[in-house]
PDB file of C-alpha atoms in Angstrom:
ATOM      1  CA  LEU A   1     132.459  84.333 110.232  1.00 72.00           C
ATOM      2  CA  GLU A   2     131.371  80.763 109.600  1.00 73.00           C
ATOM      3  CA  ASP A   3     128.147  81.416 111.550  1.00 77.00           C
ATOM      4  CA  LEU A   4     127.585  84.689 109.688  1.00 80.00           C
ATOM      5  CA  ILE A   5     127.904  82.959 106.316  1.00 76.00           C
ATOM      6  CA  GLU A   6     125.627  80.134 107.404  1.00 77.00           C
ATOM      7  CA  GLY A   7     123.098  82.691 108.655  1.00 79.00           C
ATOM      8  CA  LEU A   8     123.240  84.800 105.487  1.00 77.00           C
ATOM      9  CA  THR A   9     122.745  81.741 103.287  1.00 75.00           C
ATOM     10  CA  GLN A  10     120.142  80.251 105.653  1.00 76.00           C
ATOM     11  CA  GLY A  11     122.229  77.097 105.907  1.00 75.00           C
ATOM     12  CA  ASN A  12     122.459  76.613 102.111  1.00 77.00           C
ATOM     13  CA  VAL A  13     126.128  77.567 101.856  1.00 79.00           C
ATOM     14  CA  VAL A  14     126.937  75.095  99.085  1.00 82.00           C
ATOM     15  CA  GLY A  15     123.797  75.977  97.122  1.00 83.00           C
ATOM     16  CA  VAL A  16     124.511  79.714  97.277  1.00 86.00           C
ATOM     17  CA  LYS A  17     128.147  79.081  96.349  1.00 87.00           C
ATOM     18  CA  VAL A  18     127.133  76.973  93.354  1.00 88.00           C
ATOM     19  CA  VAL A  19     124.725  79.676  92.128  1.00 90.00           C
ATOM     20  CA  LEU A  20     127.237  82.507  92.598  1.00 92.00           C
ATOM     21  CA  THR A  21     130.124  80.661  90.929  1.00 91.00           C
ATOM     22  CA  SER A  22     127.875  79.676  88.018  1.00 92.00           C
ATOM     23  CA  VAL A  23     126.809  83.309  87.550  1.00 94.00           C
ATOM     24  CA  VAL A  24     130.432  84.459  87.654  1.00 94.00           C
ATOM     25  CA  SER A  25     131.504  81.766  85.173  1.00 93.00           C
ATOM     26  CA  ALA A  26     128.692  82.648  82.764  1.00 94.00           C
ATOM     27  CA  LEU A  27     129.711  86.313  83.001  1.00 95.00           C
ATOM     28  CA  ALA A  28     133.341  85.300  82.375  1.00 94.00           C
ATOM     29  CA  ILE A  29     132.296  83.814  79.002  1.00 95.00           C
ATOM     30  CA  TYR A  30     130.470  87.069  78.207  1.00 95.00           C
ATOM     31  CA  GLN A  31     133.599  89.011  79.239  1.00 95.00           C
ATOM     32  CA  VAL A  32     135.695  87.110  76.680  1.00 94.00           C
ATOM     33  CA  PHE A  33     133.121  87.914  74.004  1.00 94.00           C
ATOM     34  CA  LEU A  34     133.085  91.606  75.007  1.00 94.00           C
ATOM     35  CA  MET A  35     136.856  91.891  74.776  1.00 93.00           C
ATOM     36  CA  ALA A  36     136.885  90.072  71.438  1.00 93.00           C
ATOM     37  CA  VAL A  37     134.644  92.939  70.269  1.00 93.00           C
ATOM     38  CA  GLY A  38     136.721  95.472  72.243  1.00 91.00           C
ATOM     39  CA  TYR A  39     139.984  94.410  70.567  1.00 90.00           C
ATOM     40  CA  GLY A  40     138.281  94.319  67.166  1.00 89.00           C
ATOM     41  CA  ARG A  41     138.644  90.540  66.721  1.00 89.00           C
ATOM     42  CA  VAL A  42     134.869  90.325  66.298  1.00 89.00           C
ATOM     43  CA  ARG A  43     133.094  93.116  64.442  1.00 89.00           C
ATOM     44  CA  LEU A  44     129.399  93.626  65.093  1.00 89.00           C
ATOM     45  CA  PRO A  45     127.154  96.256  63.488  1.00 88.00           C
ATOM     46  CA  PHE A  46     125.245  96.823  66.736  1.00 88.00           C
ATOM     47  CA  LEU A  47     128.155  96.979  69.229  1.00 87.00           C
ATOM     48  CA  GLY A  48     131.262  99.133  68.938  1.00 88.00           C
ATOM     49  CA  SER A  49     134.607  98.443  70.551  1.00 90.00           C
ATOM     50  CA  ARG A  50     134.379 101.332  73.048  1.00 92.00           C
ATOM     51  CA  PRO A  51     130.993 100.392  74.565  1.00 93.00           C
ATOM     52  CA  ALA A  52     132.108  96.733  74.598  1.00 93.00           C
ATOM     53  CA  SER A  53     135.244  97.669  76.541  1.00 92.00           C
ATOM     54  CA  ALA A  54     133.267  99.896  78.925  1.00 93.00           C
ATOM     55  CA  THR A  55     130.797  97.075  79.590  1.00 94.00           C
ATOM     56  CA  HIS A  56     133.722  94.674  80.091  1.00 94.00           C
ATOM     57  CA  ARG A  57     135.078  96.995  82.787  1.00 93.00           C
ATOM     58  CA  ALA A  58     131.681  97.414  84.511  1.00 94.00           C
ATOM     59  CA  VAL A  59     130.840  93.694  84.445  1.00 95.00           C
ATOM     60  CA  GLY A  60     134.417  92.904  85.487  1.00 94.00           C
ATOM     61  CA  ASP A  61     134.070  95.044  88.622  1.00 93.00           C
ATOM     62  CA  SER A  62     130.944  93.083  89.593  1.00 94.00           C
ATOM     63  CA  VAL A  63     132.656  89.769  88.826  1.00 94.00           C
ATOM     64  CA  VAL A  64     135.580  90.700  91.096  1.00 94.00           C
ATOM     65  CA  VAL A  65     133.258  91.533  93.995  1.00 94.00           C
ATOM     66  CA  LEU A  66     131.339  88.249  93.573  1.00 93.00           C
ATOM     67  CA  THR A  67     134.561  86.246  93.205  1.00 93.00           C
ATOM     68  CA  LEU A  68     136.032  87.707  96.391  1.00 92.00           C
ATOM     69  CA  LEU A  69     132.760  87.010  98.211  1.00 89.00           C
ATOM     70  CA  VAL A  70     132.782  83.364  97.094  1.00 90.00           C
ATOM     71  CA  ALA A  71     136.482  83.047  97.958  1.00 89.00           C
ATOM     72  CA  LEU A  72     135.777  84.400 101.443  1.00 87.00           C
ATOM     73  CA  MET A  73     132.869  81.953 101.819  1.00 85.00           C
ATOM     74  CA  CYS A  74     135.080  79.080 100.680  1.00 84.00           C
ATOM     75  CA  LEU A  75     137.990  79.904 102.958  1.00 84.00           C
ATOM     76  CA  SER A  76     136.005  80.656 106.085  1.00 81.00           C
ATOM     77  CA  TYR A  77     133.466  77.838 105.722  1.00 76.00           C
ATOM     78  CA  PHE A  78     135.394  75.014 104.067  1.00 76.00           C
ATOM     79  CA  GLY A  79     138.984  75.947 104.902  1.00 74.00           C
ATOM     80  CA  PHE A  80     141.930  75.444 102.588  1.00 70.00           C
ATOM     81  CA  ASP A  81     142.783  71.778 103.088  1.00 64.00           C
ATOM     82  CA  GLU A  82     139.590  69.788 103.504  1.00 53.00           C
ATOM     83  CA  GLY A  83     139.298  67.404 100.583  1.00 52.00           C
ATOM     84  CA  GLY A  84     135.807  66.495  99.433  1.00 50.00           C
ATOM     85  CA  ASP A  85     133.983  69.501 100.869  1.00 51.00           C
ATOM     86  CA  TYR A  86     133.878  71.687  97.774  1.00 49.00           C
ATOM     87  CA  GLY A  87     130.979  69.846  96.165  1.00 50.00           C
ATOM     88  CA  THR A  88     133.013  66.988  94.735  1.00 55.00           C
ATOM     89  CA  GLU A  89     133.766  63.528  96.101  1.00 58.00           C
ATOM     90  CA  ASN A  90     137.125  63.197  94.383  1.00 68.00           C
ATOM     91  CA  GLU A  91     139.984  64.416  96.566  1.00 74.00           C
ATOM     92  CA  GLY A  92     142.197  65.137  93.548  1.00 77.00           C
ATOM     93  CA  VAL A  93     139.508  67.335  92.023  1.00 80.00           C
ATOM     94  CA  SER A  94     139.116  69.127  95.376  1.00 81.00           C
ATOM     95  CA  THR A  95     142.837  69.832  95.443  1.00 84.00           C
ATOM     96  CA  LEU A  96     142.667  71.116  91.851  1.00 85.00           C
ATOM     97  CA  HIS A  97     139.780  73.396  92.884  1.00 87.00           C
ATOM     98  CA  MET A  98     141.718  74.707  95.855  1.00 87.00           C
ATOM     99  CA  TYR A  99     144.809  75.651  93.857  1.00 88.00           C
ATOM    100  CA  SER A 100     142.960  76.931  90.778  1.00 90.00           C
ATOM    101  CA  GLY A 101     140.802  79.148  93.046  1.00 90.00           C
ATOM    102  CA  ALA A 102     143.844  80.573  94.820  1.00 91.00           C
ATOM    103  CA  LEU A 103     145.649  81.128  91.508  1.00 94.00           C
ATOM    104  CA  LEU A 104     142.526  82.769  90.070  1.00 94.00           C
ATOM    105  CA  VAL A 105     142.424  85.358  92.874  1.00 93.00           C
ATOM    106  CA  ALA A 106     146.155  86.030  92.417  1.00 94.00           C
ATOM    107  CA  VAL A 107     145.933  86.479  88.609  1.00 95.00           C
ATOM    108  CA  LEU A 108     142.785  88.574  88.985  1.00 94.00           C
ATOM    109  CA  ALA A 109     144.616  90.837  91.452  1.00 94.00           C
ATOM    110  CA  LEU A 110     147.560  91.157  89.032  1.00 95.00           C
ATOM    111  CA  LYS A 111     145.186  92.014  86.172  1.00 94.00           C
ATOM    112  CA  ILE A 112     143.533  94.765  88.258  1.00 94.00           C
ATOM    113  CA  ILE A 113     146.967  96.174  89.174  1.00 95.00           C
ATOM    114  CA  VAL A 114     147.973  96.241  85.494  1.00 94.00           C
ATOM    115  CA  VAL A 115     144.662  97.845  84.410  1.00 92.00           C
ATOM    116  CA  ARG A 116     144.670 100.526  87.136  1.00 92.00           C
ATOM    117  CA  TRP A 117     148.305 101.357  87.845  1.00 93.00           C
ATOM    118  CA  TRP A 118     150.950  99.280  86.031  1.00 91.00           C
ATOM    119  CA  HIS A 119     150.284 100.539  82.509  1.00 90.00           C
ATOM    120  CA  GLN A 120     153.698  99.476  81.159  1.00 88.00           C
ATOM    121  CA  MET A 121     152.449  95.885  81.354  1.00 89.00           C
ATOM    122  CA  SER A 122     149.227  96.595  79.408  1.00 89.00           C
ATOM    123  CA  ARG A 123     150.429  94.452  76.502  1.00 91.00           C
ATOM    124  CA  PHE A 124     149.960  91.403  78.740  1.00 92.00           C
ATOM    125  CA  LEU A 125     146.294  92.179  79.457  1.00 92.00           C
ATOM    126  CA  PRO A 126     144.901  89.807  76.771  1.00 92.00           C
ATOM    127  CA  THR A 127     147.075  86.976  78.140  1.00 93.00           C
ATOM    128  CA  LEU A 128     146.037  87.750  81.707  1.00 94.00           C
ATOM    129  CA  GLY A 129     142.387  87.896  80.613  1.00 93.00           C
ATOM    130  CA  ILE A 130     142.589  84.481  78.950  1.00 94.00           C
ATOM    131  CA  MET A 131     144.331  83.088  82.040  1.00 94.00           C
ATOM    132  CA  VAL A 132     141.573  84.478  84.278  1.00 95.00           C
ATOM    133  CA  PHE A 133     138.916  82.937  82.028  1.00 94.00           C
ATOM    134  CA  LEU A 134     140.617  79.516  81.991  1.00 95.00           C
ATOM    135  CA  LEU A 135     141.046  79.590  85.769  1.00 94.00           C
ATOM    136  CA  PHE A 136     137.362  80.509  86.183  1.00 94.00           C
ATOM    137  CA  ALA A 137     136.485  77.513  83.991  1.00 93.00           C
ATOM    138  CA  VAL A 138     138.718  75.080  85.908  1.00 92.00           C
ATOM    139  CA  THR A 139     137.559  76.380  89.307  1.00 91.00           C
ATOM    140  CA  TRP A 140     133.887  76.069  88.323  1.00 90.00           C
ATOM    141  CA  LEU A 141     134.299  72.663  86.682  1.00 89.00           C
ATOM    142  CA  SER A 142     136.121  71.258  89.714  1.00 86.00           C
ATOM    143  CA  SER A 143     133.408  72.320  92.161  1.00 83.00           C
ATOM    144  CA  ALA A 144     130.034  73.666  91.037  1.00 83.00           C
ATOM    145  CA  GLY A 145     130.252  71.910  87.655  1.00 79.00           C
ATOM    146  CA  ASP A 146     130.889  68.587  89.319  1.00 75.00           C
ATOM    147  CA  PHE A 147     128.169  69.262  91.884  1.00 77.00           C
ATOM    148  CA  LEU A 148     125.610  70.075  89.168  1.00 79.00           C
ATOM    149  CA  LEU A 149     126.642  67.560  86.540  1.00 75.00           C
ATOM    150  CA  GLY A 150     128.328  64.819  88.576  1.00 68.00           C
ATOM    151  CA  TRP A 151     131.245  64.360  86.199  1.00 61.00           C
ATOM    152  CA  TRP A 152     133.823  63.134  88.745  1.00 55.00           C
TER     153      TRP A 152
ATOM    154  CA  MET B   1     128.322 112.950  69.510  1.00 43.00           C
ATOM    155  CA  ALA B   2     130.137 109.649  69.799  1.00 49.00           C
ATOM    156  CA  ALA B   3     128.921 109.261  73.390  1.00 52.00           C
ATOM    157  CA  ASP B   4     125.338 109.684  72.112  1.00 56.00           C
ATOM    158  CA  ASN B   5     125.839 106.702  69.785  1.00 73.00           C
ATOM    159  CA  HIS B   6     127.557 104.600  72.427  1.00 81.00           C
ATOM    160  CA  GLY B   7     124.960 105.144  75.154  1.00 85.00           C
ATOM    161  CA  PRO B   8     122.315 102.734  73.831  1.00 88.00           C
ATOM    162  CA  GLN B   9     125.011 100.161  72.963  1.00 89.00           C
ATOM    163  CA  LEU B  10     126.399 100.358  76.490  1.00 91.00           C
ATOM    164  CA  ILE B  11     122.957  99.986  78.055  1.00 93.00           C
ATOM    165  CA  GLY B  12     122.129  97.122  75.680  1.00 93.00           C
ATOM    166  CA  SER B  13     125.297  95.201  76.477  1.00 92.00           C
ATOM    167  CA  LEU B  14     124.739  95.730  80.224  1.00 94.00           C
ATOM    168  CA  LEU B  15     121.181  94.450  79.803  1.00 95.00           C
ATOM    169  CA  VAL B  16     122.574  91.327  78.131  1.00 95.00           C
ATOM    170  CA  ALA B  17     124.798  90.825  81.201  1.00 95.00           C
ATOM    171  CA  ALA B  18     121.735  91.159  83.463  1.00 96.00           C
ATOM    172  CA  ILE B  19     119.852  88.602  81.337  1.00 96.00           C
ATOM    173  CA  ILE B  20     122.821  86.196  81.565  1.00 95.00           C
ATOM    174  CA  VAL B  21     122.731  86.523  85.366  1.00 95.00           C
ATOM    175  CA  ILE B  22     118.965  85.909  85.541  1.00 96.00           C
ATOM    176  CA  VAL B  23     119.037  82.916  83.166  1.00 95.00           C
ATOM    177  CA  THR B  24     122.008  81.347  84.996  1.00 93.00           C
ATOM    178  CA  ILE B  25     120.325  81.715  88.401  1.00 93.00           C
ATOM    179  CA  ALA B  26     117.122  80.192  86.995  1.00 92.00           C
ATOM    180  CA  LEU B  27     118.934  77.244  85.387  1.00 90.00           C
ATOM    181  CA  VAL B  28     121.143  76.458  88.392  1.00 89.00           C
ATOM    182  CA  THR B  29     118.275  76.817  90.871  1.00 87.00           C
ATOM    183  CA  ALA B  30     116.142  74.505  88.741  1.00 86.00           C
ATOM    184  CA  ARG B  31     118.966  71.948  88.666  1.00 80.00           C
ATOM    185  CA  LEU B  32     119.682  72.216  92.396  1.00 77.00           C
ATOM    186  CA  GLY B  33     116.103  72.346  93.582  1.00 70.00           C
ATOM    187  CA  PRO B  34     115.241  73.750  97.001  1.00 59.00           C
ATOM    188  CA  ASP B  35     117.556  71.317  98.835  1.00 56.00           C
ATOM    189  CA  GLY B  36     121.004  71.830  97.373  1.00 55.00           C
ATOM    190  CA  ASP B  37     122.746  70.984 100.628  1.00 54.00           C
ATOM    191  CA  GLU B  38     120.750  67.740 100.884  1.00 61.00           C
ATOM    192  CA  LEU B  39     122.207  66.755  97.521  1.00 60.00           C
ATOM    193  CA  LEU B  40     125.679  67.287  98.968  1.00 60.00           C
ATOM    194  CA  GLU B  41     124.743  65.334 102.113  1.00 64.00           C
ATOM    195  CA  ASP B  42     123.641  62.423  99.907  1.00 64.00           C
ATOM    196  CA  ARG B  43     126.988  62.536  98.147  1.00 61.00           C
ATOM    197  CA  ARG B  44     128.893  62.655 101.451  1.00 61.00           C
ATOM    198  CA  ASP B  45     126.878  59.710 102.786  1.00 67.00           C
ATOM    199  CA  ARG B  46     127.706  57.723  99.675  1.00 61.00           C
ATOM    200  CA  GLN B  47     131.378  58.578 100.074  1.00 58.00           C
ATOM    201  CA  GLU B  48     131.354  57.502 103.727  1.00 63.00           C
ATOM    202  CA  GLU B  49     129.626  54.238 102.775  1.00 64.00           C
ATOM    203  CA  GLY B  50     132.414  53.641 100.291  1.00 56.00           C
ATOM    204  CA  ASP B  51     135.087  54.333 102.916  1.00 54.00           C
ATOM    205  CA  ASP B  52     133.496  52.111 105.589  1.00 56.00           C
ATOM    206  CA  ASN B  53     132.740  49.061 103.457  1.00 51.00           C
ATOM    207  CA  SER B  54     134.653  46.949 100.996  1.00 43.00           C
ATOM    208  CA  GLY B  55     133.902  44.096  98.575  1.00 42.00           C
ATOM    209  CA  ARG B  56     131.262  43.471  95.906  1.00 41.00           C
ATOM    210  CA  GLY B  57     128.281  43.901  98.236  1.00 42.00           C
ATOM    211  CA  SER B  58     129.341  47.387  99.244  1.00 42.00           C
ATOM    212  CA  SER B  59     129.874  48.522  95.659  1.00 44.00           C
ATOM    213  CA  LEU B  60     126.377  47.352  94.806  1.00 44.00           C
ATOM    214  CA  ASP B  61     125.021  49.251  97.823  1.00 47.00           C
ATOM    215  CA  GLN B  62     126.904  52.318  96.651  1.00 50.00           C
ATOM    216  CA  GLU B  63     125.468  51.978  93.164  1.00 51.00           C
ATOM    217  CA  LEU B  64     121.959  51.645  94.619  1.00 48.00           C
ATOM    218  CA  LEU B  65     122.460  54.763  96.770  1.00 52.00           C
ATOM    219  CA  ARG B  66     123.838  56.609  93.743  1.00 56.00           C
ATOM    220  CA  MET B  67     120.754  55.693  91.695  1.00 54.00           C
ATOM    221  CA  LEU B  68     118.397  56.709  94.517  1.00 54.00           C
ATOM    222  CA  ALA B  69     120.181  60.037  95.003  1.00 58.00           C
ATOM    223  CA  SER B  70     120.207  60.612  91.255  1.00 57.00           C
ATOM    224  CA  ASN B  71     116.455  59.900  90.991  1.00 53.00           C
ATOM    225  CA  GLY B  72     115.811  62.156  93.961  1.00 52.00           C
ATOM    226  CA  SER B  73     117.689  65.063  92.426  1.00 50.00           C
ATOM    227  CA  GLU B  74     115.902  64.574  89.100  1.00 48.00           C
ATOM    228  CA  ALA B  75     112.553  64.560  90.890  1.00 45.00           C
ATOM    229  CA  ARG B  76     113.475  67.741  92.757  1.00 44.00           C
ATOM    230  CA  ALA B  77     114.634  69.370  89.543  1.00 46.00           C
ATOM    231  CA  GLY B  78     111.320  68.434  87.907  1.00 43.00           C
ATOM    232  CA  LEU B  79     109.271  69.905  90.761  1.00 42.00           C
ATOM    233  CA  THR B  80     111.104  73.223  90.759  1.00 39.00           C
ATOM    234  CA  PRO B  81     109.421  75.859  88.604  1.00 38.00           C
TER     235      PRO B  81
END
């Protein structure tokens, strides 16, 4: 799998990962905006709550696919315990990235279960959505953000 | 009738998502340049230098390497369309 990923990315595994995670994080910000419109917190004359919610669902499906792809790349190429290989020099930040990424996939999976099947828990969807967004932010900041901006 | 009104809004908001994707790819690619993995290699080399050496001399070397790598990445970013 490691060879497949390296072949698909033509050896630029980190570069492709940085681009994909940045795209997903930018879309996550847009997702928060869409649901603010969807829940009626923000009222716009040119976008109703139903189309905003429908777009949130469509973009969300794409975000999930990309996130799982990046997670697979991360796990198979970098492993789960190699400090310093996620695009940051700081081992503490690498550890933060590792756990926030794992937690992100878990919360994302729970959110999908609630949206599709576990409707009794629908009242927790806004909380789960905010958690997903925050975890996207932390995961990006602790890897791609650091790689691009050199904060840590 | 309601679906007729929502159609253009749905397409518009999906187009905004597509524009966000395109702009993000353009910005990140411009920042990374064509040699993103080389940037990481530079960072790893600097880290290894820091692990191998100690004392004032080594920290100055590290700082010099950091500046060189930083200038290199800026130059690459500037060359990327």
